[in-house]
mmCIF file of C-alpha atoms in Angstrom:
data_model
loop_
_atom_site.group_PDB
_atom_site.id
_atom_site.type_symbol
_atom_site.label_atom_id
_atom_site.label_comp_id
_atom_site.label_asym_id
_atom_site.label_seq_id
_atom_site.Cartn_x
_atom_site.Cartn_y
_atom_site.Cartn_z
ATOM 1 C CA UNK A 45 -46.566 -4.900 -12.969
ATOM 2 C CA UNK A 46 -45.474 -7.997 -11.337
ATOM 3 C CA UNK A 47 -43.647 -9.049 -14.324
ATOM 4 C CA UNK A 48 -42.021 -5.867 -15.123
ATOM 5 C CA UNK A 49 -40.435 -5.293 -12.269
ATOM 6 C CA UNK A 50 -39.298 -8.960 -12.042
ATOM 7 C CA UNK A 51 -37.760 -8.385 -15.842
ATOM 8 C CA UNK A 52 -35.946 -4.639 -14.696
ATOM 9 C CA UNK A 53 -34.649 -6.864 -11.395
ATOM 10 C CA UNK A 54 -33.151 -9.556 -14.114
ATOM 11 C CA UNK A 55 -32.039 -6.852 -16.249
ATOM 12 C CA UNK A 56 -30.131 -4.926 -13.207
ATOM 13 C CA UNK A 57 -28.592 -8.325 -12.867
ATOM 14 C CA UNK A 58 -27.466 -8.894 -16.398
ATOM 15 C CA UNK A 59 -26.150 -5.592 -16.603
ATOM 16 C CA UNK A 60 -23.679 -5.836 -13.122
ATOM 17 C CA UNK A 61 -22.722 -9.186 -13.469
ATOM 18 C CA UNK A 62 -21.362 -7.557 -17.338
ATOM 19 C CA UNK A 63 -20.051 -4.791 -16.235
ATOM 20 C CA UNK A 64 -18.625 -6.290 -13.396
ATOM 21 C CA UNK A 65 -16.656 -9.029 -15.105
ATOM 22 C CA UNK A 66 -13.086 -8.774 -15.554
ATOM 23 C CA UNK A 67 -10.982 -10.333 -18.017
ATOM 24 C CA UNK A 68 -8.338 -12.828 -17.054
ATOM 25 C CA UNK A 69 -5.049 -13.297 -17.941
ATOM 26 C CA UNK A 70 -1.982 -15.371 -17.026
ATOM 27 C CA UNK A 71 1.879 -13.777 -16.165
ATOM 28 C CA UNK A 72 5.037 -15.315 -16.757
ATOM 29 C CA UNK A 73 5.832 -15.703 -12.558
ATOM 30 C CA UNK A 74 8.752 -17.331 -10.770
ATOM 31 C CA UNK A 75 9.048 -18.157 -7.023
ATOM 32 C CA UNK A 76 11.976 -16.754 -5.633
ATOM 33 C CA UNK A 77 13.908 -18.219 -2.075
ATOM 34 C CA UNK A 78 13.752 -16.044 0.567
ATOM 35 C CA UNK A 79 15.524 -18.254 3.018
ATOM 36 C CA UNK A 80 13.191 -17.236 5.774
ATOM 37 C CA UNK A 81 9.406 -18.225 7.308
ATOM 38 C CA UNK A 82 8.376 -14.842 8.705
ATOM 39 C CA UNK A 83 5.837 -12.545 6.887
ATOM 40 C CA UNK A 84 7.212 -10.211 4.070
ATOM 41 C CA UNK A 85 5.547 -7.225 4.826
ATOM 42 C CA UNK A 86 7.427 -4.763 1.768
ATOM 43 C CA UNK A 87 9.813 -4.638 -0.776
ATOM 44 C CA UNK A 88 11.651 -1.742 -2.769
ATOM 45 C CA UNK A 89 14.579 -1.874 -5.277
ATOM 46 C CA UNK A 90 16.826 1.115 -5.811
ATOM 47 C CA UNK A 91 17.848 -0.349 -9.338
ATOM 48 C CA UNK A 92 16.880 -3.918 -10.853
ATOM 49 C CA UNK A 93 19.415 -5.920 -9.307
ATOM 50 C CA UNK A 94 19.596 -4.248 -5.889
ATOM 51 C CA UNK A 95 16.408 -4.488 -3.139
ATOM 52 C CA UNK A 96 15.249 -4.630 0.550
ATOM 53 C CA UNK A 97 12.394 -6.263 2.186
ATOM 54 C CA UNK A 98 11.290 -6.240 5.364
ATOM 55 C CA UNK A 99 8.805 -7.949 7.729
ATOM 56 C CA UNK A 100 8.894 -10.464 10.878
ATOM 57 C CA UNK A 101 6.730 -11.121 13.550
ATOM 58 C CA UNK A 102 4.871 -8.803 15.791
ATOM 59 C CA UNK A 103 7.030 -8.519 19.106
ATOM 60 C CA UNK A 104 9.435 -11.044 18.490
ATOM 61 C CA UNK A 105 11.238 -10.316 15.318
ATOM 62 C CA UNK A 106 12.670 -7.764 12.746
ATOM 63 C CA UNK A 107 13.298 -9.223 9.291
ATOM 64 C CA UNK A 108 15.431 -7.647 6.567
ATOM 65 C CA UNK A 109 16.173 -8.962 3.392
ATOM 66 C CA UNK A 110 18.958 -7.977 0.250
ATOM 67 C CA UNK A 111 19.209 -9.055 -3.252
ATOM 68 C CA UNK A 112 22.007 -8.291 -5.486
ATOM 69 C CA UNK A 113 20.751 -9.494 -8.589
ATOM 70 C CA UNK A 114 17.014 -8.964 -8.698
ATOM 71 C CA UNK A 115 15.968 -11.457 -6.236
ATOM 72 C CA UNK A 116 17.869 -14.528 -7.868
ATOM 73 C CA UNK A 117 19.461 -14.385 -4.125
ATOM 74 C CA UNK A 118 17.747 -12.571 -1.263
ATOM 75 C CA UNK A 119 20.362 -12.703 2.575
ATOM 76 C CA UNK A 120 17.898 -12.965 5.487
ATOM 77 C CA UNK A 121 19.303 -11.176 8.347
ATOM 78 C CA UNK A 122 17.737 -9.965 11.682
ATOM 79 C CA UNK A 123 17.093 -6.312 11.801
ATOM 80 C CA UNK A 124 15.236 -5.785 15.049
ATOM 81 C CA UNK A 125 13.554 -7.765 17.507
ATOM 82 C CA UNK A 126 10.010 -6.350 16.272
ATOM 83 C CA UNK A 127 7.871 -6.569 13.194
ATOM 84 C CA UNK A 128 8.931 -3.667 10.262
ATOM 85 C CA UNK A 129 5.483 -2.409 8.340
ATOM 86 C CA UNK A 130 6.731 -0.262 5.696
ATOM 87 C CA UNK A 131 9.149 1.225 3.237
ATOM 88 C CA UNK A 132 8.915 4.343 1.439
ATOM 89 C CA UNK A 133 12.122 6.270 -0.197
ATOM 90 C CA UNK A 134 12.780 9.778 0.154
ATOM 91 C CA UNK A 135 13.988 12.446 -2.686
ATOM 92 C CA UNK A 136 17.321 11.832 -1.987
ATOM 93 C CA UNK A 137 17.033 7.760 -2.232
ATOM 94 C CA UNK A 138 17.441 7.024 1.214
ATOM 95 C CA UNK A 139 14.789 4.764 2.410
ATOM 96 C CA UNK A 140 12.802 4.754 6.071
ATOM 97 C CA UNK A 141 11.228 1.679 7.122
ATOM 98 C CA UNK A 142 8.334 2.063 9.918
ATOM 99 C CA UNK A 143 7.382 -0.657 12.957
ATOM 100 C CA UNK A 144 5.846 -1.339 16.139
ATOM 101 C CA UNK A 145 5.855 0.830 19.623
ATOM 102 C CA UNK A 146 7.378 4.096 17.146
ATOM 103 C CA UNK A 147 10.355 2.319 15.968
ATOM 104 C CA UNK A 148 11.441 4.246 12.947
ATOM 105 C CA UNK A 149 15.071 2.663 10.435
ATOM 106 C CA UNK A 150 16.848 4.715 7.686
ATOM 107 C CA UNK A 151 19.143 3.619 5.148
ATOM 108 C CA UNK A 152 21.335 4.655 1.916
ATOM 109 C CA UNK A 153 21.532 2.266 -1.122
ATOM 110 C CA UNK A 154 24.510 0.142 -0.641
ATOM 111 C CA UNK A 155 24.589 0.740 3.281
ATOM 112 C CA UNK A 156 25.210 -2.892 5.586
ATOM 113 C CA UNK A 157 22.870 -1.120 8.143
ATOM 114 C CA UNK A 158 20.269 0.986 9.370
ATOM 115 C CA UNK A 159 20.134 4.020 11.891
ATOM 116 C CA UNK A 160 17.377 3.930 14.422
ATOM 117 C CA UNK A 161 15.331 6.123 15.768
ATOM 118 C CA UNK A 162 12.823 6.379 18.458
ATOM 119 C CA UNK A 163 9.721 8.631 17.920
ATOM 120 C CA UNK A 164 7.345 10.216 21.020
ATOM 121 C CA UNK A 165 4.567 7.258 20.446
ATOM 122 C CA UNK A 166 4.025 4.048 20.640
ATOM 123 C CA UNK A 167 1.779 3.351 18.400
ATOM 124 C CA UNK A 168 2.662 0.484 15.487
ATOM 125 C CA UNK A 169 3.403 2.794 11.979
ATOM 126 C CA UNK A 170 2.585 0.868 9.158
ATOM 127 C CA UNK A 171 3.197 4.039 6.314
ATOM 128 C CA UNK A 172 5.172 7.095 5.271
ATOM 129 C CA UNK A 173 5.463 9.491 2.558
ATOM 130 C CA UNK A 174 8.073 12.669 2.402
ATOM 131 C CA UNK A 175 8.031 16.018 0.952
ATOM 132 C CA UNK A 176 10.690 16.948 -1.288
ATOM 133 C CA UNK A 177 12.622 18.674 1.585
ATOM 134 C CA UNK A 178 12.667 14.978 3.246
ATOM 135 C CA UNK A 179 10.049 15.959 5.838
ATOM 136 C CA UNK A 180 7.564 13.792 6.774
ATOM 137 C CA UNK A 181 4.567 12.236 7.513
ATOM 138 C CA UNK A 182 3.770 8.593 9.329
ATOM 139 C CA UNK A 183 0.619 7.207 10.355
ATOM 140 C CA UNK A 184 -0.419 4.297 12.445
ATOM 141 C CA UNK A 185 -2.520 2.917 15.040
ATOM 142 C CA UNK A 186 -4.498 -0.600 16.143
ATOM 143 C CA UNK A 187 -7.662 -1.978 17.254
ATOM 144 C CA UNK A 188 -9.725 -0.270 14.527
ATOM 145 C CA UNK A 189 -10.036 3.160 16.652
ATOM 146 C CA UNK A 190 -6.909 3.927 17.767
ATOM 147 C CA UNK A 191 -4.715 6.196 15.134
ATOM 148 C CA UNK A 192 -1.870 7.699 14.835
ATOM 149 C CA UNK A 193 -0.395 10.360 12.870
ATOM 150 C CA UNK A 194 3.328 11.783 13.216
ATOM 151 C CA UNK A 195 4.986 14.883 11.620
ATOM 152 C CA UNK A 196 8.919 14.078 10.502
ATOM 153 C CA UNK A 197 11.820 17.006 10.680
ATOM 154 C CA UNK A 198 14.178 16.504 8.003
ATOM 155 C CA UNK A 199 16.299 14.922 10.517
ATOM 156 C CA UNK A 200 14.334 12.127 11.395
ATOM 157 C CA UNK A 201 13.328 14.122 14.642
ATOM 158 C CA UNK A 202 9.864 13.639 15.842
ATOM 159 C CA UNK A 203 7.521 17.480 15.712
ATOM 160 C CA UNK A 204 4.215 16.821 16.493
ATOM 161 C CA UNK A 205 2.310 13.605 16.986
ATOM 162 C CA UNK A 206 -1.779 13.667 17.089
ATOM 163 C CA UNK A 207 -4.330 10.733 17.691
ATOM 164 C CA UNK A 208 -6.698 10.567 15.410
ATOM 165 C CA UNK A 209 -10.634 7.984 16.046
ATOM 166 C CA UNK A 210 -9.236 5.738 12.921
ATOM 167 C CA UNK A 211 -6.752 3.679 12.943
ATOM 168 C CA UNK A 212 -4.664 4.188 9.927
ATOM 169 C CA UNK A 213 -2.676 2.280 7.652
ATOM 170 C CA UNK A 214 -0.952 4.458 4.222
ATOM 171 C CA UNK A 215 -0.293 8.097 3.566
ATOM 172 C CA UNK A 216 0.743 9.527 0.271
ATOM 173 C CA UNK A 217 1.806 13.055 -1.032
ATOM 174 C CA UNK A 218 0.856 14.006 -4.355
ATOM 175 C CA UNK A 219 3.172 16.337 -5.269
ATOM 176 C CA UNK A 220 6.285 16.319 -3.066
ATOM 177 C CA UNK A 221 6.865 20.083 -3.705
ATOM 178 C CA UNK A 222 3.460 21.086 -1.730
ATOM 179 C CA UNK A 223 2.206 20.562 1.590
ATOM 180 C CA UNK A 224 -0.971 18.675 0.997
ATOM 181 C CA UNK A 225 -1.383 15.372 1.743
ATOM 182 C CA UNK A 226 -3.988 11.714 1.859
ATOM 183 C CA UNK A 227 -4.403 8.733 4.828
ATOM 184 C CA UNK A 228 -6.197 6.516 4.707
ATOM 185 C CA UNK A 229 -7.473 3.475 7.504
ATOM 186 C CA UNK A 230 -10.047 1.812 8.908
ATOM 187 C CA UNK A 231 -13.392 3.796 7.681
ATOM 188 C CA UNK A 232 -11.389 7.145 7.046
ATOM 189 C CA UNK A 233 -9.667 9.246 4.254
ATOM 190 C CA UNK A 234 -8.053 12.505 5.585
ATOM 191 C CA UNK A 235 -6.724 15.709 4.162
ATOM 192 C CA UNK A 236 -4.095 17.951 5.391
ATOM 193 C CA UNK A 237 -2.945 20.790 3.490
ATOM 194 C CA UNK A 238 -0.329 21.897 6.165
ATOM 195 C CA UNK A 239 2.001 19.219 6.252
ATOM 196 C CA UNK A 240 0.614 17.111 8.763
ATOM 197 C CA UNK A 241 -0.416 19.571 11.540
ATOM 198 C CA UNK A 242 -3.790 19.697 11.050
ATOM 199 C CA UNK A 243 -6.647 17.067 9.000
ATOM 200 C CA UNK A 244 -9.735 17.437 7.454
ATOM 201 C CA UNK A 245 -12.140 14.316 6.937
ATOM 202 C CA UNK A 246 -13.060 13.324 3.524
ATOM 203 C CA UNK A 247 -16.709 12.062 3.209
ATOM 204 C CA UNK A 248 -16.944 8.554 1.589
ATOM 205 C CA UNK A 249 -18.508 5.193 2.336
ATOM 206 C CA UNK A 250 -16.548 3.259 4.659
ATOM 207 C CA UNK A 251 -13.948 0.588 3.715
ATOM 208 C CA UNK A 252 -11.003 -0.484 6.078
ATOM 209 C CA UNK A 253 -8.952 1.503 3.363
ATOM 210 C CA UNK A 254 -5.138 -0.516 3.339
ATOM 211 C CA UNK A 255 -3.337 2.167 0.979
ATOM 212 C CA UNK A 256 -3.232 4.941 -1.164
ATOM 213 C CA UNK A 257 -1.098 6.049 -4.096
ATOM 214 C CA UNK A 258 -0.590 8.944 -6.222
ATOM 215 C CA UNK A 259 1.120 8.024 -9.804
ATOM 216 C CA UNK A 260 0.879 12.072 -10.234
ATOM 217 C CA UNK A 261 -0.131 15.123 -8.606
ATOM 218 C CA UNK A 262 -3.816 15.054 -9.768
ATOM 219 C CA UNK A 263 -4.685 11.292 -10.026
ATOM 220 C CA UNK A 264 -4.729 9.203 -7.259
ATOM 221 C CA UNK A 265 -6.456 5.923 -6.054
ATOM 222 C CA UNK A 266 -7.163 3.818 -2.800
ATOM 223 C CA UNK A 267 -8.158 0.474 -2.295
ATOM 224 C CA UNK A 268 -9.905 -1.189 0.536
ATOM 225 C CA UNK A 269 -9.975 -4.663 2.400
ATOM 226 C CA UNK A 270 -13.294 -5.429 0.874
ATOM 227 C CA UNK A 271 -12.560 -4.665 -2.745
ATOM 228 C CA UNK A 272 -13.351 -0.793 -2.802
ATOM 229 C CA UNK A 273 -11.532 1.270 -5.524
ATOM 230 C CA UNK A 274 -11.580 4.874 -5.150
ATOM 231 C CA UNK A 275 -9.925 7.552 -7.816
ATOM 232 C CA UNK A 276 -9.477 11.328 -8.358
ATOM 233 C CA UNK A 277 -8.646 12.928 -11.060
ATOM 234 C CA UNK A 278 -8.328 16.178 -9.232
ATOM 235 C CA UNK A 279 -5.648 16.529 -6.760
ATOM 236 C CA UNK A 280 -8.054 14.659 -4.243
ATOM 237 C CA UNK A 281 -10.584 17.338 -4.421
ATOM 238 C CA UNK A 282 -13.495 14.782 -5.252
ATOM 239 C CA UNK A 283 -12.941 11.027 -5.098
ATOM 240 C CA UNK A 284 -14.795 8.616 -7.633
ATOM 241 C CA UNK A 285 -16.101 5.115 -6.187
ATOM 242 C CA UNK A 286 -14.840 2.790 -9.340
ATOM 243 C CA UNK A 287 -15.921 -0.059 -7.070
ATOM 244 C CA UNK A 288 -17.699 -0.682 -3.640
ATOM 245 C CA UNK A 289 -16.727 -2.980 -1.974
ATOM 246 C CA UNK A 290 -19.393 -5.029 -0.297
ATOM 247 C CA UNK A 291 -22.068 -3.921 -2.274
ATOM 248 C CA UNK A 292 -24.710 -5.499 -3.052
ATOM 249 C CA UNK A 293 -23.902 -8.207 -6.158
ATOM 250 C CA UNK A 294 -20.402 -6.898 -5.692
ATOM 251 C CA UNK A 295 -17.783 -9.514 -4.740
ATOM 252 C CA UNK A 296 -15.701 -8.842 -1.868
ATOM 253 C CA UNK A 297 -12.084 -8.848 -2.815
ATOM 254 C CA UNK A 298 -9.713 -8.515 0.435
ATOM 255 C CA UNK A 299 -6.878 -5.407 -0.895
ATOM 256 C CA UNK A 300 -4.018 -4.795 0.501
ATOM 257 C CA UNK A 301 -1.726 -2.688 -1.992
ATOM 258 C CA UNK A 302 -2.046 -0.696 -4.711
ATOM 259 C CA UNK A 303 0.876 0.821 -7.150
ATOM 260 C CA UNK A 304 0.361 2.309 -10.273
ATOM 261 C CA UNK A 305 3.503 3.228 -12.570
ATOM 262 C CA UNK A 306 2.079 6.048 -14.485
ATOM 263 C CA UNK A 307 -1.601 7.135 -14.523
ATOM 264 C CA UNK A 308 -2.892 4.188 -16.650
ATOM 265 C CA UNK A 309 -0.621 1.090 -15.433
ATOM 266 C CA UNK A 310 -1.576 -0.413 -12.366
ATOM 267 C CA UNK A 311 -1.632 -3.071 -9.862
ATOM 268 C CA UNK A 312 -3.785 -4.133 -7.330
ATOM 269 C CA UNK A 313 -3.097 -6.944 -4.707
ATOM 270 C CA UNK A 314 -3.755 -8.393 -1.678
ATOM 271 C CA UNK A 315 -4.942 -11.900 0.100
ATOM 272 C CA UNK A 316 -6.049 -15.296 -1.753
ATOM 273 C CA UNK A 317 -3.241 -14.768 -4.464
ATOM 274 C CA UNK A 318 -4.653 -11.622 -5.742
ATOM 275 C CA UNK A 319 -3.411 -9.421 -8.102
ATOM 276 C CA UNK A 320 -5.237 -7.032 -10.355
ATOM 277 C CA UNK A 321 -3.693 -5.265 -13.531
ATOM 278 C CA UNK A 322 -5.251 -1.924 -15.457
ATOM 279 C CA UNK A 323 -3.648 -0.210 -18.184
ATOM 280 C CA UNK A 324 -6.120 2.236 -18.819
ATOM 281 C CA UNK A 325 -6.459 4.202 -15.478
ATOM 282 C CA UNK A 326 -8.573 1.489 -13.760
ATOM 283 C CA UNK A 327 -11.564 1.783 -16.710
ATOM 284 C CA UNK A 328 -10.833 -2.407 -17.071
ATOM 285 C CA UNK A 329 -9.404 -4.749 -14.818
ATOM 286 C CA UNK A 330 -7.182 -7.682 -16.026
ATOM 287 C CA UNK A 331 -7.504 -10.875 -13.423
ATOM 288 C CA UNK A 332 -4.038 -13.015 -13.110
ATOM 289 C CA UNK A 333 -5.509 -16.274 -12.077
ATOM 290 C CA UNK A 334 -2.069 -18.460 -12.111
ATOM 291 C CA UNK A 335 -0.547 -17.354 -9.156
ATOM 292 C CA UNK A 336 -0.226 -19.414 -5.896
ATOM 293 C CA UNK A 337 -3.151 -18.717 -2.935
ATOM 294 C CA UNK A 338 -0.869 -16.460 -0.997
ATOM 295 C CA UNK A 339 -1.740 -13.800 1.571
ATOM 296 C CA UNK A 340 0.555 -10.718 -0.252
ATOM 297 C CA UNK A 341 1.179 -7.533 1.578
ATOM 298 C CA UNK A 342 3.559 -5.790 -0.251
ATOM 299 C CA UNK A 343 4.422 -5.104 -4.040
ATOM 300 C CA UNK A 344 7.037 -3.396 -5.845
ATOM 301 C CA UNK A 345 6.108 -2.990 -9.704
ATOM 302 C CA UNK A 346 8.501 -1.319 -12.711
ATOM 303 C CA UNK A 347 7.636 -0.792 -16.015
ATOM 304 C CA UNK A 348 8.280 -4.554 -16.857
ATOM 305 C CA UNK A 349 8.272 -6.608 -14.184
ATOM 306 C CA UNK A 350 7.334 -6.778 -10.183
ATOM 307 C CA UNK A 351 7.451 -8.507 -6.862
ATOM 308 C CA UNK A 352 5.125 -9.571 -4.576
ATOM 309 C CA UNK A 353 5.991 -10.232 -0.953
ATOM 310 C CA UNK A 354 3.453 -11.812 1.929
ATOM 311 C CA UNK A 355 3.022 -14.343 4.091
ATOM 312 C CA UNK A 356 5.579 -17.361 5.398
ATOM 313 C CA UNK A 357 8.399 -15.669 3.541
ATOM 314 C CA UNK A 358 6.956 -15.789 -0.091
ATOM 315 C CA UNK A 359 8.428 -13.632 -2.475
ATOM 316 C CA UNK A 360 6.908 -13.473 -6.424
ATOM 317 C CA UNK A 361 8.403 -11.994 -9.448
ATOM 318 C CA UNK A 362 6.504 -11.421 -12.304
ATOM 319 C CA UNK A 363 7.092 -10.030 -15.504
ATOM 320 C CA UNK A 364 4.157 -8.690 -17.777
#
């Protein structure tokens, strides 16, 4: 009995450390010069020669940064005096930027600056996602328990803002033409179907979830800071572990960002140089295991090439 159960143990074994081994792979990767030392916290290009990224340091500094030719240059220039989270673009290509104590930017491609605008909290935001009308919802909050979520009027006005027991960190809409959308934070995945006035919990094992994307209106995926993977095929109606993070015989990965292009291609990264690749809807995992050990927080991928941003001003572009 002894010995069978010893053999079905070893056999468990066999079978994860299989199934959970990923292939890896090397990308063609350049460092670019950001001519700055504060944390890159997002990036976004409106075409592939023109991009913004943002980031800085807590309550000391707002960084902005523009290329011209696909990163070949980026112009550091100080945007604020505190840190900027987030970009997300709306319908009609403008593109919001989120920070610390409700600070909340907007700019047009080709613009030399931003308009600002001061929302009822003060609460750091650190995502957005807009409705095809170019309202809005943000979502925010610190210490773990202490969330934020804000409904946006088309003009950047500020409707209703609710507290919520998790502090939160992305938000994404699935199809800009409804009213139902996903956040995600620490231990939490919420629902709201009205636009942001009311949620609805979502039952899954906890993960400090980091962000959320929807490549169409049914499939979806999150990723959390210890390596959890969650998709749905559905609209969000049911959500599929792919991976649980901090499972047992599980490795902890620490995820920050996820983007997929179109259902199938997508990228995963986050701290320790990471930076997962699927083209087959997150079935396999590719491994790229020659980048450099950086903390990344943001990434920006096409359907060729990419960017990674993070810490001490380090900006990646990779083509695969």
């Amino acid at each position: 009995m002894h010995r069978f159960l010893v053999g079905l143990s070893l056999g468990a074994l066999a079978f994860c450390l299989l199934s959970c081994s990923k292939e890896k792979i090397q990308l063609l990767w350049e460092e670019q010069v950001s001519n700055t030392t504060y944390r890159i916290t997002d990036v976004f290009f409106w075409s592939d020669q023109e991009g913004v990224a943002v980031g800085g340091d807590s309550y000391y500094y707002g960084l902005e940064l523009r290329t011209f030719n696909g990163g070949q240059d980026w112009v550091a220039d100080s945007m604020t005096g505190k840190v900027v989270n987030d970009l997300s673009v709306r319908l009609d290509s403008s593109v919001l930027a989120t920070g610390i104590d409700g600070y909340l930017y907007r700019r047009e491609q080709g613009d030399d600056g931003w308009d600002f605008f001061r929302l009822r909290t003060y609460k750091e935001l650190r995502g957005s996602a807009f409705f095809e009308d170019n309202t809005g919802v943000l979502v925010g909050g610190s210490s773990f328990r202490e969330g934020v979520i804000v409904q946006l009027l088309q003009y950047n006005s500020n409707d209703t803002t609710l507290e919520v027991d998790h502090e939160l960190n992305d938000v994404a809409i699935p199809d800009p033409a409804g009213s139902t959308a996903f956040a995600v934070g620490f231990g939490a995945l919420l629902k709201t179907t009205d636009r942001g006035l009311s949620w609805t919990p979502i039952e899954t094992e906890g993960d400090h979830f980091r962000s959320i994307c929807f490549p169409s209106p049914s499939v979806g995926y999150v990723v959390g800071y210890s390596g959890t993977i969650l998709k749905t095929t559905d609209g969000g109606q049911s959500w599929d572990a792919l991976r649980r993070g901090g499972a047992a015989l599980v490795s902890d990965y620490p995820f920050r960002r996820v983007q997929f292009v179109t259902e199938e291609l997508g990228f995963i990264t986050g701290d320790g140089g990471t930076l997962w690749m699927t083209e087959d809807g997150a079935a396999h995992w590719q491994l790229v295991d020659n980048l450099p050990d950086y903390d990344f927080y943001g990434l920006y991928v096409t359907k060729k090439e990419g960017w990674l941003v993070g810490e001490a001003g380090k900006i990646i572009h990779f083509i695969y």
